C-alpha atoms as one frame of an Amber mdcrd trajectory, in Angstrom:
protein
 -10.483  18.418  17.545  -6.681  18.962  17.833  -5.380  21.672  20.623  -3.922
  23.422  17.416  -7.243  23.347  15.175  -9.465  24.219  17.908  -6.524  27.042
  18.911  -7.295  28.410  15.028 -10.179  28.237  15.309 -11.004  30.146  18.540
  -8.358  33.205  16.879 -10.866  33.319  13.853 -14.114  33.443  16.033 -12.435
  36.199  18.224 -11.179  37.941  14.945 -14.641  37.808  13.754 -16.687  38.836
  16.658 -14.102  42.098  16.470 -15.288  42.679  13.367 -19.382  42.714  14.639
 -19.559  38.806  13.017 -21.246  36.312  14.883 -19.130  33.311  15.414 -21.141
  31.037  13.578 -19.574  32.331  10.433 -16.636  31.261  11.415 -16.779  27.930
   8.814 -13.919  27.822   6.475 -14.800  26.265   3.712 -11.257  25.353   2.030
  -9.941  26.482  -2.233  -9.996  22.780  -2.994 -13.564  21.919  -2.237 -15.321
  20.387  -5.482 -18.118  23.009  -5.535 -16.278  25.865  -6.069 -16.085  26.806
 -10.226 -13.140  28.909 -11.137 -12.667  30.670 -13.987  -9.617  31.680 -15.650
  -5.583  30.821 -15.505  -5.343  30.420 -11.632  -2.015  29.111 -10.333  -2.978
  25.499  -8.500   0.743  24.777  -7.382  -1.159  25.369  -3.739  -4.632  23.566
  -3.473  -5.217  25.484  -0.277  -4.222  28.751  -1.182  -4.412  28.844  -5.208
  -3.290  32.129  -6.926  -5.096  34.597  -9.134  -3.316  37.082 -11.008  -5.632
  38.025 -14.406  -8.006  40.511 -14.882 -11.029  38.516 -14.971 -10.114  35.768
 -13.299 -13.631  34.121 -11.336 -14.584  32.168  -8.410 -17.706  31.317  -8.126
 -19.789  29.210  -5.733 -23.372  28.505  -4.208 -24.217  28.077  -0.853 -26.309
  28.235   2.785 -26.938  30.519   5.449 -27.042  34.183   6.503 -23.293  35.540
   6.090 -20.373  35.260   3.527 -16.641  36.176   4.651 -13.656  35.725   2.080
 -10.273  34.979   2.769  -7.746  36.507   0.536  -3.700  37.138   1.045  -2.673
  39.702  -1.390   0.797  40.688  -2.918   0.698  43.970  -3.220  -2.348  45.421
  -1.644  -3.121  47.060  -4.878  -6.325  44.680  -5.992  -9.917  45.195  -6.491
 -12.535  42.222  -6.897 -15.976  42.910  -7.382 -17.649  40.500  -5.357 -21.326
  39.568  -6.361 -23.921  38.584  -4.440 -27.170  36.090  -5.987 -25.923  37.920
  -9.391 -26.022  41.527  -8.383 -23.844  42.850 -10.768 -25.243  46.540 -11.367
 -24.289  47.204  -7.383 -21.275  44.998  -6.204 -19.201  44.817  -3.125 -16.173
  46.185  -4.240 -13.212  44.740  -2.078 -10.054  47.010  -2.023  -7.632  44.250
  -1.225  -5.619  45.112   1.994  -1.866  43.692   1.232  -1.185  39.628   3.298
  -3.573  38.188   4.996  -7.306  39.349   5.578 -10.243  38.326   6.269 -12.710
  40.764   4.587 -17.027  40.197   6.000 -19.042  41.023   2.967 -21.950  40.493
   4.783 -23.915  39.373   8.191 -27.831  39.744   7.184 -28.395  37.322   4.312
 -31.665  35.863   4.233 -32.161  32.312   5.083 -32.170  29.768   2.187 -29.544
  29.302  -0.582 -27.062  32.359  -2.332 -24.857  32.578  -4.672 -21.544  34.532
  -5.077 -18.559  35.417  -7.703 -15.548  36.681  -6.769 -14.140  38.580  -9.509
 -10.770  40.235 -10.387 -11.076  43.840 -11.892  -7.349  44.910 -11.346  -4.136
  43.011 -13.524  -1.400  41.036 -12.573   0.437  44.422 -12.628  -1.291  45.110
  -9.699  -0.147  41.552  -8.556  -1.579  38.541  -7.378  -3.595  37.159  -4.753
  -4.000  33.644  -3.070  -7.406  32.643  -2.448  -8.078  31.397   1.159 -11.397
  30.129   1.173 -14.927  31.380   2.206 -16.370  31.691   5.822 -19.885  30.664
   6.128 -22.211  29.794   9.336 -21.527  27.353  11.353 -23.917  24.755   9.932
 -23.775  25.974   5.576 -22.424  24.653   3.120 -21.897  24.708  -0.257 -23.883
  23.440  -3.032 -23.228  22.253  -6.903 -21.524  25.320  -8.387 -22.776  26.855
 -11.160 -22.895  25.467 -14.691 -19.585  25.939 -16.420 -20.741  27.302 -20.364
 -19.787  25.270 -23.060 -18.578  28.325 -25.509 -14.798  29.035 -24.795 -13.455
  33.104 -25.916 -10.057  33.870 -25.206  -8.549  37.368 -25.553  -5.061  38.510
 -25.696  -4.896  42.380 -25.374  -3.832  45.789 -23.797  -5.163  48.328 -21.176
  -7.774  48.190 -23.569  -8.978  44.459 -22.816  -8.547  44.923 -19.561 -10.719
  48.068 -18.676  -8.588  50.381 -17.301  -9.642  53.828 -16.536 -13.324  52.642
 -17.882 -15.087  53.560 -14.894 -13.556  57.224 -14.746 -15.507  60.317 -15.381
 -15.083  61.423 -19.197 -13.105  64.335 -17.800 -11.619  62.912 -15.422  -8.129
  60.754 -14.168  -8.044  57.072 -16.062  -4.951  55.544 -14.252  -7.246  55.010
 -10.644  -6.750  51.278  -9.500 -10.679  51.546  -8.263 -11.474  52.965 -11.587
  -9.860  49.601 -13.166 -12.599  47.258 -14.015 -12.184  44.728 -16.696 -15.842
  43.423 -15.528 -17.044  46.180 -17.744 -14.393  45.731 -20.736 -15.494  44.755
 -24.073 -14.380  41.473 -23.715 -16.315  40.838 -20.716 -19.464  42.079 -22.103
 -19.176  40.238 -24.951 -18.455  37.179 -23.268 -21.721  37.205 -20.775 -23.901
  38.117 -24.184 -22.844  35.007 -25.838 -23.221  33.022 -22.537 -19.019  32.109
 -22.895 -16.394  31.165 -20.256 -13.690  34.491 -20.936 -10.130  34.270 -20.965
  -8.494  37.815 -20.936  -4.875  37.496 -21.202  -4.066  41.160 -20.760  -1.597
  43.823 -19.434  -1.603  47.235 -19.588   1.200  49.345 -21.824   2.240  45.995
 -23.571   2.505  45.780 -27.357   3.504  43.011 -30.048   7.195  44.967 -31.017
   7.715  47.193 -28.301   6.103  47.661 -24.733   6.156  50.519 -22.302   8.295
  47.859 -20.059  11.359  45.717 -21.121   8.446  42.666 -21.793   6.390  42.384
 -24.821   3.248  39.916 -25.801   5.699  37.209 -27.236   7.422  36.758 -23.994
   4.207  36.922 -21.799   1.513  35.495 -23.508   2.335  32.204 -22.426   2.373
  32.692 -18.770   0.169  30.648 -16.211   0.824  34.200 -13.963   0.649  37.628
 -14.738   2.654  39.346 -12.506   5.163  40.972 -15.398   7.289  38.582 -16.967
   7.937  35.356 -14.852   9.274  31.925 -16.111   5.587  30.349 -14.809   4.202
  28.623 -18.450   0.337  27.690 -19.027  -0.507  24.190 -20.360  -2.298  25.400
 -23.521  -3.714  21.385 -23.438  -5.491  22.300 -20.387  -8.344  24.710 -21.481
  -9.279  25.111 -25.801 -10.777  28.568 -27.041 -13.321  28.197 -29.634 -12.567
  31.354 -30.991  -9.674  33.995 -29.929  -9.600  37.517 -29.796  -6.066  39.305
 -30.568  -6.613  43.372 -30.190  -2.775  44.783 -30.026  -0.641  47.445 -31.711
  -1.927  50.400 -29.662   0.951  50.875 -28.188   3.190  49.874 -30.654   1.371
  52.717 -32.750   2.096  55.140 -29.415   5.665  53.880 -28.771   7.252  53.642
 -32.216   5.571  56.206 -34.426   4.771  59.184 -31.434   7.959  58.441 -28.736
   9.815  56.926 -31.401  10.989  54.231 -28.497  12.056  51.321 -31.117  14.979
  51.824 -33.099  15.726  51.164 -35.468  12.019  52.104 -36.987  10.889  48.949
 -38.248   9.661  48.939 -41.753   6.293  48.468 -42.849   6.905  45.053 -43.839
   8.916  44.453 -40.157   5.737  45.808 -38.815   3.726  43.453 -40.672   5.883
  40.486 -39.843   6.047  40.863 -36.372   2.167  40.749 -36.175   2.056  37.203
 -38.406   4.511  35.891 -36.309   2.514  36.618 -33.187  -0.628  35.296 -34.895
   1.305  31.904 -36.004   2.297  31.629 -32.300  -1.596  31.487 -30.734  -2.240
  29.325 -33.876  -0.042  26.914 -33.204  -1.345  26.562 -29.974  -5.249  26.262
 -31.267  -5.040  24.815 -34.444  -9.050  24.737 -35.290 -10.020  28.243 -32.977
 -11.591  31.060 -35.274  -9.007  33.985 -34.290 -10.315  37.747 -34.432  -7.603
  40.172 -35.269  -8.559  43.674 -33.792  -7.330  46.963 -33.015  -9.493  50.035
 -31.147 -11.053  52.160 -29.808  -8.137  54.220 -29.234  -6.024  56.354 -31.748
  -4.489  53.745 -33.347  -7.682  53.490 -35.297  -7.884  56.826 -35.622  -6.010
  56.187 -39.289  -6.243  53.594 -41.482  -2.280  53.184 -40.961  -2.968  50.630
 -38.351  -5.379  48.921 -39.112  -3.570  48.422 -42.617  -1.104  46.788 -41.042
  -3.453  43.807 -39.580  -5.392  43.369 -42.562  -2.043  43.077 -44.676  -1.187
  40.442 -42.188  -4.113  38.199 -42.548  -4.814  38.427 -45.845  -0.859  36.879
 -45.746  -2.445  34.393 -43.636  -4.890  33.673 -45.381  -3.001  33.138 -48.695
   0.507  31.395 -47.349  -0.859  29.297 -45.185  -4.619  28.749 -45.988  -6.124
  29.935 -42.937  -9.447  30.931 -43.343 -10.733  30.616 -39.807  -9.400  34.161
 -39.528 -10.811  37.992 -40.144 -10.564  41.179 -38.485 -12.925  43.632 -36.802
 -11.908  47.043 -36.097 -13.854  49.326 -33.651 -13.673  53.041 -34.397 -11.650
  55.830 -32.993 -14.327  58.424 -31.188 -12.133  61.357 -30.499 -11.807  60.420
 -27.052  -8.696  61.162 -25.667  -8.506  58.684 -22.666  -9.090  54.787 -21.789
 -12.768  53.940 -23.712 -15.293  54.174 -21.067 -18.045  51.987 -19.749 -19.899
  53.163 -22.217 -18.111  53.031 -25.663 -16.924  49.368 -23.871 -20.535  48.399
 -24.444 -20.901  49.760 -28.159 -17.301  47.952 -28.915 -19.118  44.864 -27.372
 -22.333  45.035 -29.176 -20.308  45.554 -32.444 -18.138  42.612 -31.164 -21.105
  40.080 -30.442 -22.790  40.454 -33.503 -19.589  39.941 -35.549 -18.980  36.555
 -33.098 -22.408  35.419 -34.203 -22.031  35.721 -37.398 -18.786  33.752 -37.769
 -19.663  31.746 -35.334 -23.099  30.657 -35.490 -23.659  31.522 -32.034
């Protein structure tokens, strides 16, 4: 062992026995290992230290021994990952992700034998992004085959709808809370695991197709490998191919142009109309054979058929001019609810969702 490795790796065992760990856990097991399964548009410029930035964005991996430490270095400090242990999702840890470099011990008094954890990102790239480090295991663990990667491919592009904010905030309570953020529990999410589908949620909070609560809007961003506002990083649509995509925008359009009355000119309904095709023609030309879901809700943009009106104008144009029929549109309904949907209408979106998805898709 080199003077420098074994000068690393004496600062980690110290750092660890600090922190009541035995040194045996002091194994890092480095990002690019084979065996670990990610999940999700994570930024590989950096083998060693690759970047995730999306709500939703996974890592998951099996392994040995007694204890599990993960290495993250953080942007912001603003994060939250729920991290799962042998697919105990009702109770998590949740890690409140300190801002550089930390090592964070999830736990020291695993059972013998073989485990399995996700890593999971509840918080958006507004929130900013965070390099992956690796995992800290005993001494003498490993990891194992990762987990079977499904075979049914969802992508969603969406608001702070898709990506849960506020959902785990009491009814009458705050929905802005970064630990309340927790796009686990989003529609999308649920949806996803019911259908047994790998998830892509292309989210940000506040954005809309026309007009945004920020100078960026879903044209500019959609196409980003990060999400950390609007960057000049692109995705390589060839790299990963949605079977069927999920487009639920115009809330704040709805908020920003007919309530604050942001955009001005006021675009016609036609304008209005338009600017939705040409957002749709944009994620088809990137998936020519995907089935694409145009929705809108829960919030109050559904509250009126206004709305809505405006996406089912747009695909029956669709439909017509350019003989698309692997499109429809599903629209969840408006409760009265004044906040961010909750956990709980997040599940009845989700079950309406799913059975829609099986039906068009013969899931």
């Amino acid at each position: 062992m080199s003077g420098v490795k074994f000068f690393s790796q004496c600062l980690l065992s110290s750092y660890l026995i600090f922190l009541g760990v035995s040194t045996e856990a002091a194994q890092l097991v480095s990002p690019d290992n084979s065996n670990y399964l990610y999940t999700g548009r994570v930024d590989f410029s950096d083998k060693k230290a690759p970047q995730v930035s999306w709500a939703g964005t996974s890592i998951k991996a099996n392994f040995t021994g007694t204890s599990l430490a993960i290495k993250l270095d953080d942007q912001l400090g603003k994060n939250y990952f729920n991290i799962f242990i042998d697919g105990e999702t009702q109770h998590p840890y949740v890690l409140e992700a300190k801002k550089g470099e930390q090592t964070y011990v999830i736990s020291t008094a695993l059972k013998a034998g073989n485990h399995g954890v996700e890593i999971y990102k509840r918080t958006e790239g507004e929130e900013g992004a965070t390099a992956f480090k690796g995992l800290l295991l005993d001494e003498n663990a490993k990891l194992l085959a990762p987990p079977a990667r499904p075979t049914r491919r969802m992508e969603i592009y969406g608001d702070s709808i898709s990506t849960g904010m506020g959902n785990e905030g009491a009814d009458n309570g705050m929905d802005h809370l970064l630990s309340e953020k927790n796009n686990y529990w989003a529609y999308g999410a649920i949806t996803a695991r019911s259908l047994n589908a790998e998830l892509h949620t292309i989210s940000q909070s506040g954005i809309g197709i026309m007009i945004s609560w920020f100078p960026f809007i879903m044209p500019q961003f959609y196409d980003q490998l990060s999400a950390v506002g609007n960057n000049d990083s692109r995705w390589d649509f060839s790299q990963w191919t949605p079977d069927l995509v999920v487009v639920n925008l115009l809330q704040n359009d709805s908020w920003l142009i007919d309530r604050e009355k942001r955009l001005q000119p006021v675009p016609t309904d036609a304008q209005r109309v338009q600017a939705y095709i040409d957002f749709v023609r944009s994620i088809r030309a990137k998936y020519p054979n995907a089935f694409i879901i145009c929705a809108l809700g829960s919030m109050d943009a559904t509250a009126t058929p206004k709305w809505p009106g405006y996406i089912s104008a747009a695909v029956e144009r669709m439909k017509k001019e350019n003989n698309d029929q692997k499109l429809d549109t599903i629209f969840f309904d408006f409760t009265g609810f004044g906040g961010h949907p909750r956990i709980a209408q997040h599940k009845a979106n989700a079950e309406k969702l799913t059975a829609f998805i099986k039906q068009k898709m013969n899931w």
